Amino acid sequence: MDARGGGEVARSWAFVMAGGAGSRLAPLTAERCKPALPFGGRHRVVDFAISNLLNAGLPSLDLLVQHRPEALLRHVERAWPARPALGAPVQVLAATLDRPYRGTADAVRQHLARVRASGARQVAIFGADHIYRMDVAAMLEAHAASGADVTIAVLPVPLREASGFGVVEVDAARRILAFHEKPARPEPAADHPGHALASMGNYVFSTEVLCDALARAQAEGGTDFGHDVLPALLAGGHRLMAYDFQHSPAPGACAEPRRYWRDIGTLDAYFAAHMDTLGAEAPFALDDALWPIGALQPPARARIDAHAEVTDCRLGDGAIVECALLDRTVAGDSVRIGRHAQLDHAVLMDGVRVGAGARLQRVIVDEGNAIPGGEVIGFDARRDRARFPVSAGGIVVVPRGHFAGESQPAAQAFGPGRHAWA
């Protein structure tokens, strides 16, 4: 893990905004917030923002949480424990009943005393809802070098998708001329035909500018960075600069040919991001020892039957695969897949059981499920829609606990077999 800690990084403070409800990801977010969603077999979505900041050399960060925080708090305590002499790398600052966070800007404003006490010259404010790898130190250095009051990380997205983001207009020097929060008709970028420059939800503020802007927003009833703070700063003549993620330095050893970033705001995007981590030519290399996602941990060990066929899959620690057929499947820790089961393009969360002879395709199975032997999901659209939530793109979601206690007994679902550790 890179622990540079010098230059602008040493003079910076960081907040990660992890309060998102993720309503479009229901039912997966019925009992957890969006940043707490499992990802890639061993991680949670929040791990990407945390890793990018800590890998860049920041010794710690503040995690602001609000909506259904229990699963997120358990994960942070387990995955980001305190380090000797350095303390906890992640300080959790949860909203309370008497002091709720009324928006992203209001959440940061409530904790500005910590920033002032630190003497930090600049403040990084990052979202916790995206899958990507980024060298934050380079963005901090670019902010200081440009003399900007605010720097916003941006990347081009197709116009048909841009209305779901904050969109910026820039001049030739990348100075931001306008900021539109989720515009109905996004303006195309001059150097990216058919695309608009979308905000990644990652900002760097000069500290004094941030403090003044949040005080003004509070006085005027503003609570959100995109809706209130950034447009007000532009109107007041402040210098806002765009930081081009696509042309930023690629951290780690697994530099993708095209910088990868995905907003996992929908079930289809969440599923697609998992598929993007699989195979030799995966668009996103999830494993990189030089820029790890999540705290360093031993490699996952899965037990795979010698007669199983496993192609382009990612298996969590303690997973057991009997004589089954798996293709492009992501399975979490302690998943167990019975004999002659067939899984094709599937995402299984921690502890899921799949009974003997079950067939699953284009499916997400949440925790607390024991799929009965012989069950078929993902092959009959009408039958699936009558039983489960189905995304716009046809991904079937088995909600938490739908098949609780319905599987075959272990002796029937998982017979004896020969295994190899992988």
PDB file of C-alpha atoms in Angstrom, residues 69-252:
ATOM      1  CA  PRO A  69     -25.831   2.290   8.829  1.00  0.00           C
ATOM      2  CA  GLU A  70     -25.678  -0.970  10.832  1.00  0.00           C
ATOM      3  CA  ALA A  71     -24.169  -3.211   8.131  1.00  0.00           C
ATOM      4  CA  LEU A  72     -21.734  -0.481   7.127  1.00  0.00           C
ATOM      5  CA  LEU A  73     -20.567   0.029  10.704  1.00  0.00           C
ATOM      6  CA  ARG A  74     -19.997  -3.705  11.174  1.00  0.00           C
ATOM      7  CA  HIS A  75     -17.990  -3.867   7.962  1.00  0.00           C
ATOM      8  CA  VAL A  76     -15.775  -0.886   8.808  1.00  0.00           C
ATOM      9  CA  GLU A  77     -15.007  -2.259  12.270  1.00  0.00           C
ATOM     10  CA  ARG A  78     -14.009  -5.620  10.768  1.00  0.00           C
ATOM     11  CA  ALA A  79     -12.296  -4.539   7.550  1.00  0.00           C
ATOM     12  CA  TRP A  80     -10.554  -1.327   8.644  1.00  0.00           C
ATOM     13  CA  PRO A  81      -9.303  -1.994  12.197  1.00  0.00           C
ATOM     14  CA  ALA A  82      -7.121   0.406  14.147  1.00  0.00           C
ATOM     15  CA  ARG A  83      -3.421   0.271  13.354  1.00  0.00           C
ATOM     16  CA  PRO A  84      -0.672   0.344  16.003  1.00  0.00           C
ATOM     17  CA  ALA A  85       0.538   3.902  16.690  1.00  0.00           C
ATOM     18  CA  LEU A  86      -1.714   5.315  13.959  1.00  0.00           C
ATOM     19  CA  GLY A  87      -5.161   4.601  15.365  1.00  0.00           C
ATOM     20  CA  ALA A  88      -8.257   3.887  13.302  1.00  0.00           C
ATOM     21  CA  PRO A  89      -7.865   4.765   9.604  1.00  0.00           C
ATOM     22  CA  VAL A  90     -11.627   5.333   9.288  1.00  0.00           C
ATOM     23  CA  GLN A  91     -13.448   7.591  11.736  1.00  0.00           C
ATOM     24  CA  VAL A  92     -17.194   6.934  11.514  1.00  0.00           C
ATOM     25  CA  LEU A  93     -19.329  10.047  12.082  1.00  0.00           C
ATOM     26  CA  ALA A  94     -22.944   8.975  12.167  1.00  0.00           C
ATOM     27  CA  ALA A  95     -25.966  11.253  12.028  1.00  0.00           C
ATOM     28  CA  THR A  96     -28.191  11.258  15.089  1.00  0.00           C
ATOM     29  CA  LEU A  97     -31.901  11.773  15.647  1.00  0.00           C
ATOM     30  CA  ASP A  98     -31.343  15.242  17.037  1.00  0.00           C
ATOM     31  CA  ARG A  99     -28.691  16.148  14.439  1.00  0.00           C
ATOM     32  CA  PRO A 100     -29.541  14.454  11.130  1.00  0.00           C
ATOM     33  CA  TYR A 101     -27.632  15.183   7.936  1.00  0.00           C
ATOM     34  CA  ARG A 102     -29.984  17.222   5.747  1.00  0.00           C
ATOM     35  CA  GLY A 103     -27.793  16.901   2.664  1.00  0.00           C
ATOM     36  CA  THR A 104     -24.187  16.369   1.617  1.00  0.00           C
ATOM     37  CA  ALA A 105     -23.116  19.926   2.384  1.00  0.00           C
ATOM     38  CA  ASP A 106     -24.905  19.960   5.731  1.00  0.00           C
ATOM     39  CA  ALA A 107     -23.181  16.705   6.719  1.00  0.00           C
ATOM     40  CA  VAL A 108     -19.710  18.153   6.119  1.00  0.00           C
ATOM     41  CA  ARG A 109     -20.627  21.481   7.754  1.00  0.00           C
ATOM     42  CA  GLN A 110     -21.462  19.711  11.018  1.00  0.00           C
ATOM     43  CA  HIS A 111     -17.875  18.441  11.263  1.00  0.00           C
ATOM     44  CA  LEU A 112     -15.855  21.444  10.093  1.00  0.00           C
ATOM     45  CA  ALA A 113     -14.427  21.921  13.581  1.00  0.00           C
ATOM     46  CA  ARG A 114     -12.344  18.787  12.979  1.00  0.00           C
ATOM     47  CA  VAL A 115     -10.950  20.268   9.780  1.00  0.00           C
ATOM     48  CA  ARG A 116     -10.113  23.620  11.379  1.00  0.00           C
ATOM     49  CA  ALA A 117      -8.397  21.910  14.313  1.00  0.00           C
ATOM     50  CA  SER A 118      -6.227  19.893  11.931  1.00  0.00           C
ATOM     51  CA  GLY A 119      -4.887  22.918  10.079  1.00  0.00           C
ATOM     52  CA  ALA A 120      -5.579  21.235   6.733  1.00  0.00           C
ATOM     53  CA  ARG A 121      -5.194  23.501   3.697  1.00  0.00           C
ATOM     54  CA  GLN A 122      -7.538  21.506   1.499  1.00  0.00           C
ATOM     55  CA  VAL A 123     -10.389  19.063   1.968  1.00  0.00           C
ATOM     56  CA  ALA A 124     -11.189  16.070  -0.230  1.00  0.00           C
ATOM     57  CA  ILE A 125     -14.895  15.165  -0.274  1.00  0.00           C
ATOM     58  CA  PHE A 126     -15.549  11.863  -2.046  1.00  0.00           C
ATOM     59  CA  GLY A 127     -18.678   9.835  -2.718  1.00  0.00           C
ATOM     60  CA  ALA A 128     -18.896   6.184  -1.644  1.00  0.00           C
ATOM     61  CA  ASP A 129     -21.091   4.827  -4.442  1.00  0.00           C
ATOM     62  CA  HIS A 130     -18.710   4.064  -7.302  1.00  0.00           C
ATOM     63  CA  ILE A 131     -16.400   1.298  -8.533  1.00  0.00           C
ATOM     64  CA  TYR A 132     -13.009   2.609  -9.667  1.00  0.00           C
ATOM     65  CA  ARG A 133      -9.320   2.998  -8.812  1.00  0.00           C
ATOM     66  CA  MET A 134      -7.891   6.537  -8.536  1.00  0.00           C
ATOM     67  CA  ASP A 135      -4.679   8.177  -7.340  1.00  0.00           C
ATOM     68  CA  VAL A 136      -6.147  10.901  -5.139  1.00  0.00           C
ATOM     69  CA  ALA A 137      -2.702  12.365  -4.449  1.00  0.00           C
ATOM     70  CA  ALA A 138      -2.463  13.448  -8.087  1.00  0.00           C
ATOM     71  CA  MET A 139      -5.791  15.284  -7.828  1.00  0.00           C
ATOM     72  CA  LEU A 140      -4.695  17.037  -4.626  1.00  0.00           C
ATOM     73  CA  GLU A 141      -1.479  18.154  -6.302  1.00  0.00           C
ATOM     74  CA  ALA A 142      -3.376  19.379  -9.369  1.00  0.00           C
ATOM     75  CA  HIS A 143      -5.744  21.376  -7.179  1.00  0.00           C
ATOM     76  CA  ALA A 144      -2.879  23.149  -5.421  1.00  0.00           C
ATOM     77  CA  ALA A 145      -0.949  23.783  -8.636  1.00  0.00           C
ATOM     78  CA  SER A 146      -3.937  25.334 -10.438  1.00  0.00           C
ATOM     79  CA  GLY A 147      -4.770  27.787  -7.687  1.00  0.00           C
ATOM     80  CA  ALA A 148      -8.346  26.531  -7.738  1.00  0.00           C
ATOM     81  CA  ASP A 149     -10.867  27.183  -5.000  1.00  0.00           C
ATOM     82  CA  VAL A 150     -12.575  23.907  -5.904  1.00  0.00           C
ATOM     83  CA  THR A 151     -11.532  21.016  -8.139  1.00  0.00           C
ATOM     84  CA  ILE A 152     -14.137  18.542  -9.419  1.00  0.00           C
ATOM     85  CA  ALA A 153     -13.182  15.145 -10.844  1.00  0.00           C
ATOM     86  CA  VAL A 154     -14.996  14.646 -14.166  1.00  0.00           C
ATOM     87  CA  LEU A 155     -15.223  12.142 -16.993  1.00  0.00           C
ATOM     88  CA  PRO A 156     -17.183  12.000 -20.269  1.00  0.00           C
ATOM     89  CA  VAL A 157     -20.444  10.022 -20.216  1.00  0.00           C
ATOM     90  CA  PRO A 158     -22.889   9.484 -23.097  1.00  0.00           C
ATOM     91  CA  LEU A 159     -25.496  12.231 -23.339  1.00  0.00           C
ATOM     92  CA  ARG A 160     -28.307   9.703 -22.860  1.00  0.00           C
ATOM     93  CA  GLU A 161     -26.905   8.926 -19.385  1.00  0.00           C
ATOM     94  CA  ALA A 162     -25.682  12.363 -18.352  1.00  0.00           C
ATOM     95  CA  SER A 163     -28.958  13.590 -16.876  1.00  0.00           C
ATOM     96  CA  GLY A 164     -28.308  11.355 -13.875  1.00  0.00           C
ATOM     97  CA  PHE A 165     -25.160  13.292 -12.913  1.00  0.00           C
ATOM     98  CA  GLY A 166     -23.939  16.761 -12.193  1.00  0.00           C
ATOM     99  CA  VAL A 167     -22.707  18.117 -15.542  1.00  0.00           C
ATOM    100  CA  VAL A 168     -20.005  20.761 -16.003  1.00  0.00           C
ATOM    101  CA  GLU A 169     -19.176  23.078 -18.863  1.00  0.00           C
ATOM    102  CA  VAL A 170     -15.506  24.033 -19.193  1.00  0.00           C
ATOM    103  CA  ASP A 171     -13.251  26.289 -21.257  1.00  0.00           C
ATOM    104  CA  ALA A 172     -10.073  25.214 -23.049  1.00  0.00           C
ATOM    105  CA  ALA A 173      -8.076  25.491 -19.813  1.00  0.00           C
ATOM    106  CA  ARG A 174     -10.546  23.195 -17.997  1.00  0.00           C
ATOM    107  CA  ARG A 175     -11.914  26.027 -15.886  1.00  0.00           C
ATOM    108  CA  ILE A 176     -15.539  25.320 -15.051  1.00  0.00           C
ATOM    109  CA  LEU A 177     -17.978  27.813 -16.521  1.00  0.00           C
ATOM    110  CA  ALA A 178     -21.225  26.194 -15.363  1.00  0.00           C
ATOM    111  CA  PHE A 179     -22.422  23.357 -13.138  1.00  0.00           C
ATOM    112  CA  HIS A 180     -25.834  21.759 -13.707  1.00  0.00           C
ATOM    113  CA  GLU A 181     -27.142  19.198 -11.209  1.00  0.00           C
ATOM    114  CA  LYS A 182     -28.883  16.377 -13.129  1.00  0.00           C
ATOM    115  CA  PRO A 183     -29.987  18.519 -16.088  1.00  0.00           C
ATOM    116  CA  ALA A 184     -32.867  17.362 -18.278  1.00  0.00           C
ATOM    117  CA  ARG A 185     -30.884  18.283 -21.420  1.00  0.00           C
ATOM    118  CA  PRO A 186     -27.150  18.053 -20.740  1.00  0.00           C
ATOM    119  CA  GLU A 187     -24.795  20.196 -22.809  1.00  0.00           C
ATOM    120  CA  PRO A 188     -22.333  18.146 -24.899  1.00  0.00           C
ATOM    121  CA  ALA A 189     -18.634  18.622 -24.228  1.00  0.00           C
ATOM    122  CA  ALA A 190     -16.763  20.423 -27.025  1.00  0.00           C
ATOM    123  CA  ASP A 191     -13.963  17.812 -27.164  1.00  0.00           C
ATOM    124  CA  HIS A 192     -16.182  14.745 -26.596  1.00  0.00           C
ATOM    125  CA  PRO A 193     -18.913  14.568 -29.257  1.00  0.00           C
ATOM    126  CA  GLY A 194     -22.023  12.819 -28.023  1.00  0.00           C
ATOM    127  CA  HIS A 195     -20.851  13.055 -24.424  1.00  0.00           C
ATOM    128  CA  ALA A 196     -21.149  15.431 -21.495  1.00  0.00           C
ATOM    129  CA  LEU A 197     -18.591  15.999 -18.747  1.00  0.00           C
ATOM    130  CA  ALA A 198     -20.082  14.421 -15.635  1.00  0.00           C
ATOM    131  CA  SER A 199     -19.021  15.035 -12.080  1.00  0.00           C
ATOM    132  CA  MET A 200     -17.782  11.893 -10.337  1.00  0.00           C
ATOM    133  CA  GLY A 201     -18.973  13.287  -7.005  1.00  0.00           C
ATOM    134  CA  ASN A 202     -15.341  13.755  -5.919  1.00  0.00           C
ATOM    135  CA  TYR A 203     -14.314  17.283  -4.889  1.00  0.00           C
ATOM    136  CA  VAL A 204     -11.275  19.033  -3.462  1.00  0.00           C
ATOM    137  CA  PHE A 205     -11.940  22.357  -1.704  1.00  0.00           C
ATOM    138  CA  SER A 206      -9.504  24.900  -0.363  1.00  0.00           C
ATOM    139  CA  THR A 207     -10.361  24.893   3.325  1.00  0.00           C
ATOM    140  CA  GLU A 208     -11.248  28.553   3.774  1.00  0.00           C
ATOM    141  CA  VAL A 209     -13.428  28.520   0.658  1.00  0.00           C
ATOM    142  CA  LEU A 210     -15.246  25.441   1.949  1.00  0.00           C
ATOM    143  CA  CYS A 211     -15.870  26.924   5.395  1.00  0.00           C
ATOM    144  CA  ASP A 212     -17.161  30.203   3.970  1.00  0.00           C
ATOM    145  CA  ALA A 213     -19.342  28.441   1.368  1.00  0.00           C
ATOM    146  CA  LEU A 214     -20.950  26.140   3.931  1.00  0.00           C
ATOM    147  CA  ALA A 215     -21.642  28.995   6.319  1.00  0.00           C
ATOM    148  CA  ARG A 216     -23.322  30.904   3.494  1.00  0.00           C
ATOM    149  CA  ALA A 217     -25.290  27.826   2.423  1.00  0.00           C
ATOM    150  CA  GLN A 218     -26.561  27.315   5.959  1.00  0.00           C
ATOM    151  CA  ALA A 219     -27.682  30.930   6.197  1.00  0.00           C
ATOM    152  CA  GLU A 220     -29.561  30.577   2.894  1.00  0.00           C
ATOM    153  CA  GLY A 221     -31.060  27.153   3.627  1.00  0.00           C
ATOM    154  CA  GLY A 222     -28.787  25.261   1.205  1.00  0.00           C
ATOM    155  CA  THR A 223     -27.868  21.701   2.175  1.00  0.00           C
ATOM    156  CA  ASP A 224     -26.364  20.038  -0.927  1.00  0.00           C
ATOM    157  CA  PHE A 225     -23.106  20.494  -2.825  1.00  0.00           C
ATOM    158  CA  GLY A 226     -24.534  19.911  -6.295  1.00  0.00           C
ATOM    159  CA  HIS A 227     -27.767  21.856  -5.916  1.00  0.00           C
ATOM    160  CA  ASP A 228     -26.569  24.688  -3.706  1.00  0.00           C
ATOM    161  CA  VAL A 229     -22.864  25.111  -2.943  1.00  0.00           C
ATOM    162  CA  LEU A 230     -21.170  24.651  -6.334  1.00  0.00           C
ATOM    163  CA  PRO A 231     -23.583  26.850  -8.348  1.00  0.00           C
ATOM    164  CA  ALA A 232     -23.300  29.557  -5.683  1.00  0.00           C
ATOM    165  CA  LEU A 233     -19.504  29.500  -5.830  1.00  0.00           C
ATOM    166  CA  LEU A 234     -19.574  29.842  -9.618  1.00  0.00           C
ATOM    167  CA  ALA A 235     -22.036  32.727  -9.378  1.00  0.00           C
ATOM    168  CA  GLY A 236     -19.696  34.397  -6.883  1.00  0.00           C
ATOM    169  CA  GLY A 237     -16.734  34.299  -9.275  1.00  0.00           C
ATOM    170  CA  HIS A 238     -14.724  31.583  -7.554  1.00  0.00           C
ATOM    171  CA  ARG A 239     -12.219  29.519  -9.522  1.00  0.00           C
ATOM    172  CA  LEU A 240     -13.529  25.982 -10.107  1.00  0.00           C
ATOM    173  CA  MET A 241     -11.413  23.575 -12.149  1.00  0.00           C
ATOM    174  CA  ALA A 242     -12.200  20.210 -13.745  1.00  0.00           C
ATOM    175  CA  TYR A 243      -9.860  17.292 -13.081  1.00  0.00           C
ATOM    176  CA  ASP A 244      -9.900  14.843 -16.000  1.00  0.00           C
ATOM    177  CA  PHE A 245     -10.090  11.343 -14.551  1.00  0.00           C
ATOM    178  CA  GLN A 246      -9.598   9.652 -17.947  1.00  0.00           C
ATOM    179  CA  HIS A 247      -6.173  11.257 -18.315  1.00  0.00           C
ATOM    180  CA  SER A 248      -5.091  11.079 -14.683  1.00  0.00           C
ATOM    181  CA  PRO A 249      -2.206   8.863 -13.542  1.00  0.00           C
ATOM    182  CA  ALA A 250      -3.180   5.180 -13.332  1.00  0.00           C
ATOM    183  CA  PRO A 251      -2.343   3.779  -9.877  1.00  0.00           C
ATOM    184  CA  GLY A 252      -1.110   0.281  -9.167  1.00  0.00           C
TER     185      GLY A 252
END
